[in-house]
PDB file of C-alpha atoms in Angstrom:
ATOM      1  CA  ILE A 996      12.587   0.444 -11.247  1.00 95.00           C
ATOM      2  CA  GLN A 997      13.455   2.275  -8.013  1.00 97.00           C
ATOM      3  CA  MET A 998      11.036   4.766  -6.455  1.00 98.00           C
ATOM      4  CA  THR A 999      12.292   7.527  -4.165  1.00 98.00           C
ATOM      5  CA  GLN A1000       9.956   9.624  -2.071  1.00 98.00           C
ATOM      6  CA  SER A1001      10.713  12.877  -0.316  1.00 97.00           C
ATOM      7  CA  PRO A1002      10.551  13.854   2.385  1.00 97.00           C
ATOM      8  CA  SER A1003      10.593  10.728   4.549  1.00 97.00           C
ATOM      9  CA  THR A1004       8.815  12.577   7.335  1.00 97.00           C
ATOM     10  CA  LEU A1005       6.760  15.736   7.143  1.00 96.00           C
ATOM     11  CA  SER A1006       5.471  17.734  10.114  1.00 96.00           C
ATOM     12  CA  ALA A1007       2.410  19.808   9.333  1.00 96.00           C
ATOM     13  CA  SER A1008      -0.621  21.436  10.904  1.00 96.00           C
ATOM     14  CA  VAL A1009      -4.307  21.117  10.111  1.00 96.00           C
ATOM     15  CA  GLY A1010      -5.086  23.372   7.175  1.00 96.00           C
ATOM     16  CA  ASP A1011      -1.582  23.245   5.707  1.00 97.00           C
ATOM     17  CA  ARG A1012      -0.914  22.505   2.057  1.00 97.00           C
ATOM     18  CA  VAL A1013       1.218  19.372   1.852  1.00 97.00           C
ATOM     19  CA  ILE A1014       3.265  18.198  -1.112  1.00 98.00           C
ATOM     20  CA  ILE A1015       4.963  14.802  -1.343  1.00 98.00           C
ATOM     21  CA  THR A1016       7.333  14.025  -4.199  1.00 98.00           C
ATOM     22  CA  CYS A1017       8.044  10.697  -5.836  1.00 98.00           C
ATOM     23  CA  ARG A1018      10.804  10.113  -8.380  1.00 98.00           C
ATOM     24  CA  ALA A1019      11.267   7.027 -10.553  1.00 98.00           C
ATOM     25  CA  SER A1020      14.687   5.744 -11.611  1.00 98.00           C
ATOM     26  CA  GLU A1021      13.416   5.489 -15.199  1.00 98.00           C
ATOM     27  CA  THR A1022      10.415   6.741 -17.052  1.00 97.00           C
ATOM     28  CA  ILE A1023       7.107   5.177 -16.039  1.00 97.00           C
ATOM     29  CA  ASP A1024       4.829   7.393 -18.168  1.00 96.00           C
ATOM     30  CA  ARG A1025       1.816   7.838 -15.888  1.00 97.00           C
ATOM     31  CA  TRP A1026       1.785   4.326 -14.387  1.00 97.00           C
ATOM     32  CA  LEU A1027       1.813   5.619 -10.838  1.00 98.00           C
ATOM     33  CA  ALA A1028      -0.463   5.200  -7.845  1.00 98.00           C
ATOM     34  CA  TRP A1029      -0.615   6.765  -4.397  1.00 98.00           C
ATOM     35  CA  TYR A1030      -1.704   4.950  -1.230  1.00 98.00           C
ATOM     36  CA  GLN A1031      -2.492   6.060   2.307  1.00 98.00           C
ATOM     37  CA  GLN A1032      -1.743   3.764   5.235  1.00 98.00           C
ATOM     38  CA  LYS A1033      -2.707   4.283   8.854  1.00 98.00           C
ATOM     39  CA  PRO A1034      -1.105   2.334  11.722  1.00 96.00           C
ATOM     40  CA  GLY A1035      -2.311  -1.242  11.921  1.00 96.00           C
ATOM     41  CA  LYS A1036      -4.348  -0.930   8.727  1.00 98.00           C
ATOM     42  CA  ALA A1037      -3.967  -2.002   5.122  1.00 98.00           C
ATOM     43  CA  PRO A1038      -3.022   0.589   2.507  1.00 98.00           C
ATOM     44  CA  LYS A1039      -5.828   2.446   0.770  1.00 98.00           C
ATOM     45  CA  LEU A1040      -5.638   3.405  -2.904  1.00 98.00           C
ATOM     46  CA  LEU A1041      -6.080   7.157  -3.347  1.00 98.00           C
ATOM     47  CA  ILE A1042      -4.923   7.896  -6.887  1.00 98.00           C
ATOM     48  CA  ARG A1043      -4.068   5.871  -9.976  1.00 97.00           C
ATOM     49  CA  GLN A1044      -2.698   6.823 -13.390  1.00 97.00           C
ATOM     50  CA  ALA A1045      -0.815   9.624 -11.639  1.00 98.00           C
ATOM     51  CA  SER A1046      -3.847  11.890 -11.291  1.00 98.00           C
ATOM     52  CA  THR A1047      -7.118   9.883 -11.290  1.00 97.00           C
ATOM     53  CA  LEU A1048      -8.804  10.146  -7.910  1.00 98.00           C
ATOM     54  CA  MET A1049     -10.471   6.957  -6.726  1.00 97.00           C
ATOM     55  CA  THR A1050     -14.171   7.056  -5.884  1.00 96.00           C
ATOM     56  CA  GLY A1051     -14.815   8.380  -2.408  1.00 97.00           C
ATOM     57  CA  VAL A1052     -11.418  10.032  -1.981  1.00 98.00           C
ATOM     58  CA  PRO A1053     -11.778  13.683  -0.899  1.00 97.00           C
ATOM     59  CA  SER A1054     -11.030  16.280  -3.545  1.00 98.00           C
ATOM     60  CA  ARG A1055      -8.356  17.881  -1.354  1.00 98.00           C
ATOM     61  CA  PHE A1056      -6.100  15.079  -2.614  1.00 98.00           C
ATOM     62  CA  SER A1057      -4.590  15.507  -6.052  1.00 98.00           C
ATOM     63  CA  GLY A1058      -1.796  13.946  -8.054  1.00 98.00           C
ATOM     64  CA  SER A1059       0.302  15.187 -10.925  1.00 98.00           C
ATOM     65  CA  GLY A1060       3.339  14.337 -12.988  1.00 98.00           C
ATOM     66  CA  SER A1061       4.523  12.028 -15.724  1.00 97.00           C
ATOM     67  CA  GLY A1062       7.725  10.366 -16.809  1.00 97.00           C
ATOM     68  CA  LYS A1063       9.947  10.276 -13.735  1.00 98.00           C
ATOM     69  CA  GLN A1064       8.632  13.006 -11.408  1.00 98.00           C
ATOM     70  CA  PHE A1065       5.326  12.931  -9.550  1.00 98.00           C
ATOM     71  CA  THR A1066       3.634  14.763  -6.697  1.00 98.00           C
ATOM     72  CA  LEU A1067       0.819  14.121  -4.268  1.00 98.00           C
ATOM     73  CA  THR A1068      -0.767  17.289  -2.924  1.00 98.00           C
ATOM     74  CA  ILE A1069      -3.144  17.640   0.000  1.00 98.00           C
ATOM     75  CA  SER A1070      -4.610  21.107  -0.389  1.00 97.00           C
ATOM     76  CA  SER A1071      -5.767  21.566   3.204  1.00 97.00           C
ATOM     77  CA  LEU A1072      -4.595  18.928   5.662  1.00 97.00           C
ATOM     78  CA  GLN A1073      -7.348  17.423   7.819  1.00 96.00           C
ATOM     79  CA  PRO A1074      -7.012  15.454  11.093  1.00 95.00           C
ATOM     80  CA  ASP A1075      -7.867  12.213   9.244  1.00 96.00           C
ATOM     81  CA  ASP A1076      -4.951  12.729   6.838  1.00 97.00           C
ATOM     82  CA  PHE A1077      -2.155  12.081   9.326  1.00 94.00           C
ATOM     83  CA  ALA A1078      -0.787   8.830   7.959  1.00 97.00           C
ATOM     84  CA  THR A1079       1.986   7.356   5.841  1.00 98.00           C
ATOM     85  CA  TYR A1080       1.784   7.793   2.072  1.00 98.00           C
ATOM     86  CA  TYR A1081       3.364   5.530  -0.531  1.00 98.00           C
ATOM     87  CA  CYS A1082       3.823   5.936  -4.245  1.00 98.00           C
ATOM     88  CA  GLN A1083       3.845   2.831  -6.436  1.00 98.00           C
ATOM     89  CA  GLN A1084       4.910   2.311 -10.021  1.00 98.00           C
ATOM     90  CA  TYR A1085       3.191  -0.361 -12.077  1.00 97.00           C
ATOM     91  CA  ARG A1086       4.855   0.097 -15.441  1.00 96.00           C
ATOM     92  CA  THR A1087       7.133  -2.887 -14.822  1.00 94.00           C
ATOM     93  CA  TYR A1088       5.922  -5.173 -12.077  1.00 95.00           C
ATOM     94  CA  TRP A1089       5.314  -3.104  -8.954  1.00 97.00           C
ATOM     95  CA  THR A1090       7.635  -1.060  -6.787  1.00 97.00           C
ATOM     96  CA  PHE A1091       6.768   1.151  -3.845  1.00 98.00           C
ATOM     97  CA  GLY A1092       8.500   4.222  -2.561  1.00 98.00           C
ATOM     98  CA  GLN A1093       9.858   4.059   0.983  1.00 98.00           C
ATOM     99  CA  GLY A1094       6.934   6.083   2.347  1.00 98.00           C
ATOM    100  CA  THR A1095       6.331   9.572   3.694  1.00 98.00           C
ATOM    101  CA  LYS A1096       4.988   9.894   7.213  1.00 98.00           C
ATOM    102  CA  VAL A1097       2.800  12.963   7.691  1.00 98.00           C
ATOM    103  CA  GLU A1098       2.782  13.810  11.369  1.00 96.00           C
ATOM    104  CA  ILE A1099       1.261  16.518  13.516  1.00 89.00           C
ATOM    105  CA  LYS A1100       3.432  19.586  13.959  1.00 89.00           C
TER     106      LYS A1100
ATOM    107  CA  GLU B 120     -18.767  -4.989  -1.051  1.00 94.00           C
ATOM    108  CA  VAL B 121     -15.513  -6.646  -2.062  1.00 96.00           C
ATOM    109  CA  GLN B 122     -13.725  -8.306   0.844  1.00 97.00           C
ATOM    110  CA  LEU B 123     -10.410 -10.118   1.118  1.00 98.00           C
ATOM    111  CA  VAL B 124      -9.581 -12.137   4.226  1.00 98.00           C
ATOM    112  CA  GLU B 125      -6.116 -13.613   4.712  1.00 98.00           C
ATOM    113  CA  SER B 126      -5.258 -16.560   6.948  1.00 98.00           C
ATOM    114  CA  GLY B 127      -2.448 -19.016   7.537  1.00 98.00           C
ATOM    115  CA  GLY B 128       0.174 -16.798   9.115  1.00 97.00           C
ATOM    116  CA  GLY B 129       2.106 -17.784  12.220  1.00 97.00           C
ATOM    117  CA  LEU B 130       5.480 -18.602  13.710  1.00 98.00           C
ATOM    118  CA  VAL B 131       7.740 -20.853  11.655  1.00 98.00           C
ATOM    119  CA  GLN B 132      11.382 -21.860  12.026  1.00 98.00           C
ATOM    120  CA  PRO B 133      14.006 -20.807   9.477  1.00 98.00           C
ATOM    121  CA  GLY B 134      13.957 -23.221   6.563  1.00 98.00           C
ATOM    122  CA  GLY B 135      10.326 -24.083   7.202  1.00 98.00           C
ATOM    123  CA  SER B 136       7.217 -23.754   5.054  1.00 98.00           C
ATOM    124  CA  LEU B 137       3.849 -22.061   5.333  1.00 98.00           C
ATOM    125  CA  ARG B 138       0.803 -21.624   3.110  1.00 98.00           C
ATOM    126  CA  LEU B 139      -1.189 -18.424   3.187  1.00 98.00           C
ATOM    127  CA  SER B 140      -4.772 -18.168   1.961  1.00 98.00           C
ATOM    128  CA  CYS B 141      -6.868 -15.200   0.914  1.00 98.00           C
ATOM    129  CA  ALA B 142     -10.627 -15.698   0.680  1.00 98.00           C
ATOM    130  CA  ALA B 143     -12.374 -13.275  -1.664  1.00 98.00           C
ATOM    131  CA  SER B 144     -16.039 -12.297  -1.696  1.00 96.00           C
ATOM    132  CA  GLY B 145     -18.245  -9.725  -3.390  1.00 94.00           C
ATOM    133  CA  LEU B 146     -16.590  -9.983  -6.806  1.00 93.00           C
ATOM    134  CA  ILE B 147     -16.236 -12.258  -9.820  1.00 94.00           C
ATOM    135  CA  PHE B 148     -12.911 -13.610  -8.619  1.00 95.00           C
ATOM    136  CA  SER B 149     -11.656 -14.874 -11.979  1.00 94.00           C
ATOM    137  CA  ASN B 150     -12.053 -11.427 -13.540  1.00 94.00           C
ATOM    138  CA  TYR B 151      -9.168  -9.914 -11.624  1.00 95.00           C
ATOM    139  CA  ALA B 152      -5.463 -10.424 -11.184  1.00 96.00           C
ATOM    140  CA  MET B 153      -4.319 -10.720  -7.593  1.00 97.00           C
ATOM    141  CA  SER B 154      -1.095  -9.992  -5.755  1.00 98.00           C
ATOM    142  CA  TRP B 155       0.645 -10.574  -2.453  1.00 98.00           C
ATOM    143  CA  VAL B 156       2.376  -7.594  -0.848  1.00 98.00           C
ATOM    144  CA  ARG B 157       4.352  -7.754   2.389  1.00 98.00           C
ATOM    145  CA  GLN B 158       5.452  -5.285   5.015  1.00 98.00           C
ATOM    146  CA  ALA B 159       8.235  -6.061   7.465  1.00 98.00           C
ATOM    147  CA  PRO B 160       7.699  -4.662  10.974  1.00 96.00           C
ATOM    148  CA  GLY B 161       8.089  -0.887  10.889  1.00 95.00           C
ATOM    149  CA  LYS B 162       9.102  -0.935   7.220  1.00 97.00           C
ATOM    150  CA  GLY B 163       7.624  -0.098   3.843  1.00 97.00           C
ATOM    151  CA  LEU B 164       5.634  -2.118   1.328  1.00 98.00           C
ATOM    152  CA  GLU B 165       7.196  -4.771  -0.907  1.00 98.00           C
ATOM    153  CA  TRP B 166       5.381  -6.488  -3.761  1.00 98.00           C
ATOM    154  CA  VAL B 167       5.921 -10.266  -3.576  1.00 98.00           C
ATOM    155  CA  SER B 168       3.970 -12.051  -6.294  1.00 98.00           C
ATOM    156  CA  ALA B 169       1.110 -11.680  -8.773  1.00 97.00           C
ATOM    157  CA  ILE B 170      -1.200 -13.978 -10.727  1.00 97.00           C
ATOM    158  CA  SER B 171      -3.514 -13.303 -13.647  1.00 94.00           C
ATOM    159  CA  GLY B 172      -7.269 -13.690 -13.401  1.00 93.00           C
ATOM    160  CA  GLY B 173      -7.214 -17.083 -15.051  1.00 92.00           C
ATOM    161  CA  GLY B 174      -4.152 -18.224 -13.135  1.00 91.00           C
ATOM    162  CA  GLY B 175      -2.113 -18.898 -16.248  1.00 93.00           C
ATOM    163  CA  SER B 176       0.484 -16.193 -15.659  1.00 95.00           C
ATOM    164  CA  THR B 177       2.488 -15.738 -12.488  1.00 97.00           C
ATOM    165  CA  TYR B 178       5.144 -13.229 -11.457  1.00 97.00           C
ATOM    166  CA  TYR B 179       7.583 -13.072  -8.562  1.00 98.00           C
ATOM    167  CA  ALA B 180       9.914 -10.600  -6.909  1.00 97.00           C
ATOM    168  CA  ASP B 181      13.552 -11.638  -7.119  1.00 97.00           C
ATOM    169  CA  SER B 182      13.658 -11.924  -3.319  1.00 97.00           C
ATOM    170  CA  VAL B 183      11.191 -14.840  -3.323  1.00 98.00           C
ATOM    171  CA  LYS B 184      11.656 -16.422  -6.762  1.00 98.00           C
ATOM    172  CA  GLY B 185      12.183 -20.168  -6.484  1.00 98.00           C
ATOM    173  CA  ARG B 186      10.935 -20.256  -2.874  1.00 98.00           C
ATOM    174  CA  PHE B 187       7.344 -18.961  -3.092  1.00 98.00           C
ATOM    175  CA  THR B 188       4.498 -20.153  -5.315  1.00 98.00           C
ATOM    176  CA  ILE B 189       1.309 -18.219  -5.988  1.00 98.00           C
ATOM    177  CA  SER B 190      -1.870 -19.965  -7.089  1.00 98.00           C
ATOM    178  CA  ARG B 191      -5.617 -19.498  -7.090  1.00 97.00           C
ATOM    179  CA  ASP B 192      -8.706 -21.694  -6.911  1.00 96.00           C
ATOM    180  CA  THR B 193     -11.584 -20.044  -8.747  1.00 94.00           C
ATOM    181  CA  SER B 194     -14.100 -22.578  -7.439  1.00 95.00           C
ATOM    182  CA  ARG B 195     -13.227 -21.569  -3.883  1.00 97.00           C
ATOM    183  CA  ASN B 196     -12.634 -17.859  -4.629  1.00 97.00           C
ATOM    184  CA  THR B 197      -9.305 -18.233  -2.852  1.00 98.00           C
ATOM    185  CA  LEU B 198      -5.777 -17.040  -3.500  1.00 98.00           C
ATOM    186  CA  TYR B 199      -2.772 -18.895  -2.070  1.00 98.00           C
ATOM    187  CA  LEU B 200       0.883 -18.275  -1.375  1.00 98.00           C
ATOM    188  CA  GLU B 201       3.010 -21.329  -0.721  1.00 98.00           C
ATOM    189  CA  MET B 202       6.204 -20.282   1.052  1.00 98.00           C
ATOM    190  CA  THR B 203       9.193 -22.587   1.457  1.00 98.00           C
ATOM    191  CA  SER B 204      12.804 -22.203   2.654  1.00 98.00           C
ATOM    192  CA  LEU B 205      11.672 -19.352   4.844  1.00 98.00           C
ATOM    193  CA  ARG B 206      14.249 -16.923   6.173  1.00 98.00           C
ATOM    194  CA  ALA B 207      14.246 -14.357   8.976  1.00 98.00           C
ATOM    195  CA  ASP B 208      13.925 -11.544   6.435  1.00 97.00           C
ATOM    196  CA  ASP B 209      10.618 -13.025   5.230  1.00 98.00           C
ATOM    197  CA  THR B 210       9.105 -11.926   8.551  1.00 98.00           C
ATOM    198  CA  ALA B 211       6.308  -9.522   7.661  1.00 98.00           C
ATOM    199  CA  ILE B 212       2.611  -8.875   7.448  1.00 98.00           C
ATOM    200  CA  TYR B 213       1.431 -10.401   4.186  1.00 98.00           C
ATOM    201  CA  TYR B 214      -1.448  -8.685   2.399  1.00 98.00           C
ATOM    202  CA  CYS B 215      -3.415  -9.987  -0.535  1.00 98.00           C
ATOM    203  CA  ALA B 216      -4.505  -7.267  -2.928  1.00 98.00           C
ATOM    204  CA  LYS B 217      -6.863  -7.096  -5.887  1.00 97.00           C
ATOM    205  CA  ASP B 218      -5.636  -5.675  -9.170  1.00 94.00           C
ATOM    206  CA  LEU B 219      -7.909  -3.356 -11.126  1.00 91.00           C
ATOM    207  CA  ASP B 220      -7.549  -5.547 -14.226  1.00 88.00           C
ATOM    208  CA  TYR B 221      -7.617  -9.183 -15.390  1.00 87.00           C
ATOM    209  CA  SER B 222      -3.958  -9.129 -16.361  1.00 85.00           C
ATOM    210  CA  PRO B 223      -1.504  -8.048 -13.678  1.00 83.00           C
ATOM    211  CA  GLY B 224      -0.365  -4.510 -14.349  1.00 89.00           C
ATOM    212  CA  ASP B 225      -2.538  -1.985 -12.552  1.00 93.00           C
ATOM    213  CA  ALA B 226      -2.884  -0.536  -9.084  1.00 96.00           C
ATOM    214  CA  PHE B 227      -4.433  -2.435  -6.161  1.00 97.00           C
ATOM    215  CA  ASP B 228      -7.864  -1.164  -5.199  1.00 97.00           C
ATOM    216  CA  VAL B 229      -8.827  -3.657  -2.492  1.00 98.00           C
ATOM    217  CA  TRP B 230      -6.591  -5.069   0.239  1.00 98.00           C
ATOM    218  CA  GLY B 231      -7.084  -7.651   2.957  1.00 98.00           C
ATOM    219  CA  GLN B 232      -6.326  -6.967   6.609  1.00 97.00           C
ATOM    220  CA  GLY B 233      -3.063  -8.909   6.446  1.00 98.00           C
ATOM    221  CA  THR B 234      -1.652 -11.984   8.179  1.00 98.00           C
ATOM    222  CA  LEU B 235       1.584 -11.967  10.163  1.00 98.00           C
ATOM    223  CA  VAL B 236       4.369 -14.397   9.306  1.00 98.00           C
ATOM    224  CA  THR B 237       7.218 -14.630  11.798  1.00 98.00           C
ATOM    225  CA  VAL B 238      10.306 -16.648  10.916  1.00 98.00           C
ATOM    226  CA  SER B 239      12.333 -17.342  14.022  1.00 97.00           C
ATOM    227  CA  SER B 240      13.930 -20.197  15.944  1.00 95.00           C
TER     228      SER B 240
END
């Protein structure tokens, strides 16, 4: 299963609403997770089952979608949110999207 | 607090072998499936291999099948990745990651800090 994220890079300002899209090459129901990775650090799990926020993750993060099309939304971008975000399917083994770098505009 | 600490990375020549370890603490190790995920320099994440909580089921990405072997020692709370016939494109940071379930098939909620493997002559 191939995962395609868009955009690859996103320039945004603090306070902006940010939307990242992830598309699967075949249906994965809701077997989708989102991770945040900062330079030199391991990925951090933000969301699983497409929309379930992990404990401790700020409520400005939300996920939606099912089947083949998914989105990660950051409602109001904060300075700590500048990072690279990856989607991951776990319906059949595990496959990651290529990543979306959120950078300062 | 659950912690995963990888070790064993380093510089190895093409065709060589290396064994990575991942020491786990703060959890009942045998209750959870574990995986190895790698990240080539400046690139994205690639799942490499997974093992069930009991160690009886293992899974591999096509890119490493037949060359890498995943295993775990419950008595030592340690996960391993034996890598043979290493190639330049195996160069990456290797992370161990904890699955949310006993059987592999969920997201990864805890990650180690990673260990760098460089394959070069």
